[in-house]
Amino acid sequence: QVQLVESEGGLVQAGGSLRLSCAASGRSFSNYDMGWFRQAPGKEREFVTAIRSYDNTYYADSVKGRFTISRDNAKNTVYLQMNSLKPEDTAVYYCAAKQYWSGSYLVPERYNYWGQGTQVTVSS
């Protein structure tokens, strides 16, 4: 069993930056794919980014060039660096983990474990 604990989000101005972290307890997640999803008011949960167990990374078109996902397996922690933030990035952000073999990283139903969610608000 894996528990995921996310860092606090925050309120930032448009164009600013914020880094989120997601720390896992329990089993090592070296063999897990890690992802970030977000849900904005009135919208469905959407894929943001993922990093595979072998370190390949993937990004939604909306965040390419602005967000960076990374992982530190020794610390069982995954990070989301968010730069050039826009008001449309405002959402609750969720960290998630799935077994590397369990299908597409794009599909939230394939993830086994979820963080508690943290609010990120970007003001204009």
GROMACS .gro file of C-alpha atoms in nm:
model
  124
    1GLN     CA    1   0.000   0.000   0.000
    2VAL     CA    2   0.117   0.351  -0.085
    3GLN     CA    3   0.004   0.676   0.071
    4LEU     CA    4   0.062   1.001  -0.117
    5VAL     CA    5   0.088   1.334   0.063
    6GLU     CA    6   0.097   1.655  -0.137
    7SER     CA    7   0.251   1.982  -0.035
    8GLU     CA    8   0.041   2.291   0.013
    9GLY     CA    9  -0.056   2.481  -0.298
   10GLY     CA   10  -0.103   2.852  -0.295
   11LEU     CA   11  -0.211   3.177  -0.453
   12VAL     CA   12   0.020   3.325  -0.716
   13GLN     CA   13   0.007   3.601  -0.971
   14ALA     CA   14  -0.013   3.526  -1.341
   15GLY     CA   15   0.336   3.466  -1.475
   16GLY     CA   16   0.459   3.339  -1.142
   17SER     CA   17   0.591   3.000  -1.040
   18LEU     CA   18   0.507   2.734  -0.788
   19ARG     CA   19   0.643   2.390  -0.707
   20LEU     CA   20   0.434   2.107  -0.574
   21SER     CA   21   0.567   1.790  -0.420
   22CYS     CA   22   0.412   1.453  -0.357
   23ALA     CA   23   0.574   1.227  -0.100
   24ALA     CA   24   0.497   0.856  -0.091
   25SER     CA   25   0.506   0.638   0.215
   26GLY     CA   26   0.500   0.263   0.222
   27ARG     CA   27   0.650   0.072  -0.067
   28SER     CA   28   0.915   0.224  -0.286
   29PHE     CA   29   0.760   0.375  -0.596
   30SER     CA   30   1.057   0.312  -0.820
   31ASN     CA   31   0.843   0.071  -1.024
   32TYR     CA   32   0.544   0.306  -1.038
   33ASP     CA   33   0.437   0.557  -1.296
   34MET     CA   34   0.355   0.890  -1.132
   35GLY     CA   35   0.110   1.145  -1.262
   36TRP     CA   36  -0.050   1.477  -1.189
   37PHE     CA   37  -0.412   1.554  -1.265
   38ARG     CA   38  -0.616   1.864  -1.199
   39GLN     CA   39  -0.977   1.963  -1.169
   40ALA     CA   40  -1.096   2.318  -1.221
   41PRO     CA   41  -1.434   2.449  -1.106
   42GLY     CA   42  -1.709   2.320  -1.330
   43LYS     CA   43  -1.475   2.098  -1.530
   44GLU     CA   44  -1.380   1.732  -1.542
   45ARG     CA   45  -1.056   1.604  -1.399
   46GLU     CA   46  -0.786   1.628  -1.663
   47PHE     CA   47  -0.443   1.483  -1.721
   48VAL     CA   48  -0.157   1.724  -1.667
   49THR     CA   49   0.167   1.527  -1.678
   50ALA     CA   50   0.320   1.190  -1.598
   51ILE     CA   51   0.662   1.038  -1.547
   52ARG     CA   52   0.717   0.670  -1.614
   53SER     CA   53   0.922   0.436  -1.399
   54TYR     CA   54   1.200   0.464  -1.658
   55ASP     CA   55   1.184   0.847  -1.650
   56ASN     CA   56   1.010   0.927  -1.978
   57THR     CA   57   0.783   1.226  -1.931
   58TYR     CA   58   0.457   1.330  -2.094
   59TYR     CA   59   0.264   1.656  -2.084
   60ALA     CA   60  -0.077   1.783  -2.176
   61ASP     CA   61  -0.060   2.035  -2.458
   62SER     CA   62  -0.190   2.306  -2.227
   63VAL     CA   63   0.118   2.288  -2.003
   64LYS     CA   64   0.400   2.194  -2.241
   65GLY     CA   65   0.693   2.428  -2.206
   66ARG     CA   66   0.569   2.562  -1.873
   67PHE     CA   67   0.543   2.264  -1.637
   68THR     CA   68   0.809   2.009  -1.550
   69ILE     CA   69   0.761   1.680  -1.370
   70SER     CA   70   1.048   1.505  -1.197
   71ARG     CA   71   1.101   1.229  -0.947
   72ASP     CA   72   1.349   1.136  -0.679
   73ASN     CA   73   1.311   0.765  -0.620
   74ALA     CA   74   1.553   0.768  -0.327
   75LYS     CA   75   1.318   1.007  -0.149
   76ASN     CA   76   0.998   0.853  -0.286
   77THR     CA   77   0.895   1.198  -0.403
   78VAL     CA   78   0.762   1.342  -0.727
   79TYR     CA   79   0.762   1.712  -0.809
   80LEU     CA   80   0.567   1.943  -1.032
   81GLN     CA   81   0.742   2.267  -1.122
   82MET     CA   82   0.494   2.516  -1.263
   83ASN     CA   83   0.623   2.824  -1.441
   84SER     CA   84   0.453   3.102  -1.635
   85LEU     CA   85   0.130   3.028  -1.459
   86LYS     CA   86  -0.197   3.140  -1.612
   87PRO     CA   87  -0.538   3.196  -1.455
   88GLU     CA   88  -0.665   2.891  -1.642
   89ASP     CA   89  -0.420   2.678  -1.442
   90THR     CA   90  -0.634   2.740  -1.136
   91ALA     CA   91  -0.747   2.401  -1.009
   92VAL     CA   92  -0.713   2.140  -0.742
   93TYR     CA   93  -0.404   1.936  -0.827
   94TYR     CA   94  -0.385   1.565  -0.751
   95CYS     CA   95  -0.081   1.342  -0.742
   96ALA     CA   96  -0.135   0.978  -0.839
   97ALA     CA   97   0.058   0.652  -0.870
   98LYS     CA   98   0.005   0.340  -1.078
   99GLN     CA   99   0.192   0.020  -1.144
  100TYR     CA  100   0.410   0.063  -1.449
  101TRP     CA  101   0.235  -0.222  -1.632
  102SER     CA  102  -0.124  -0.115  -1.567
  103GLY     CA  103  -0.208   0.061  -1.891
  104SER     CA  104  -0.218   0.417  -2.012
  105TYR     CA  105  -0.082   0.696  -1.796
  106LEU     CA  106  -0.355   0.917  -1.942
  107VAL     CA  107  -0.638   0.728  -1.776
  108PRO     CA  108  -0.711   0.814  -1.413
  109GLU     CA  109  -0.885   0.481  -1.357
  110ARG     CA  110  -0.552   0.305  -1.404
  111TYR     CA  111  -0.400   0.479  -1.103
  112ASN     CA  112  -0.410   0.296  -0.773
  113TYR     CA  113  -0.322   0.569  -0.526
  114TRP     CA  114  -0.408   0.937  -0.499
  115GLY     CA  115  -0.294   1.235  -0.299
  116GLN     CA  116  -0.538   1.447  -0.106
  117GLY     CA  117  -0.544   1.729  -0.359
  118THR     CA  118  -0.410   2.080  -0.319
  119GLN     CA  119  -0.552   2.410  -0.439
  120VAL     CA  120  -0.354   2.624  -0.680
  121THR     CA  121  -0.502   2.963  -0.761
  122VAL     CA  122  -0.356   3.196  -1.021
  123SER     CA  123  -0.480   3.553  -1.019
  124SER     CA  124  -0.469   3.796  -1.308
   0.00000   0.00000   0.00000
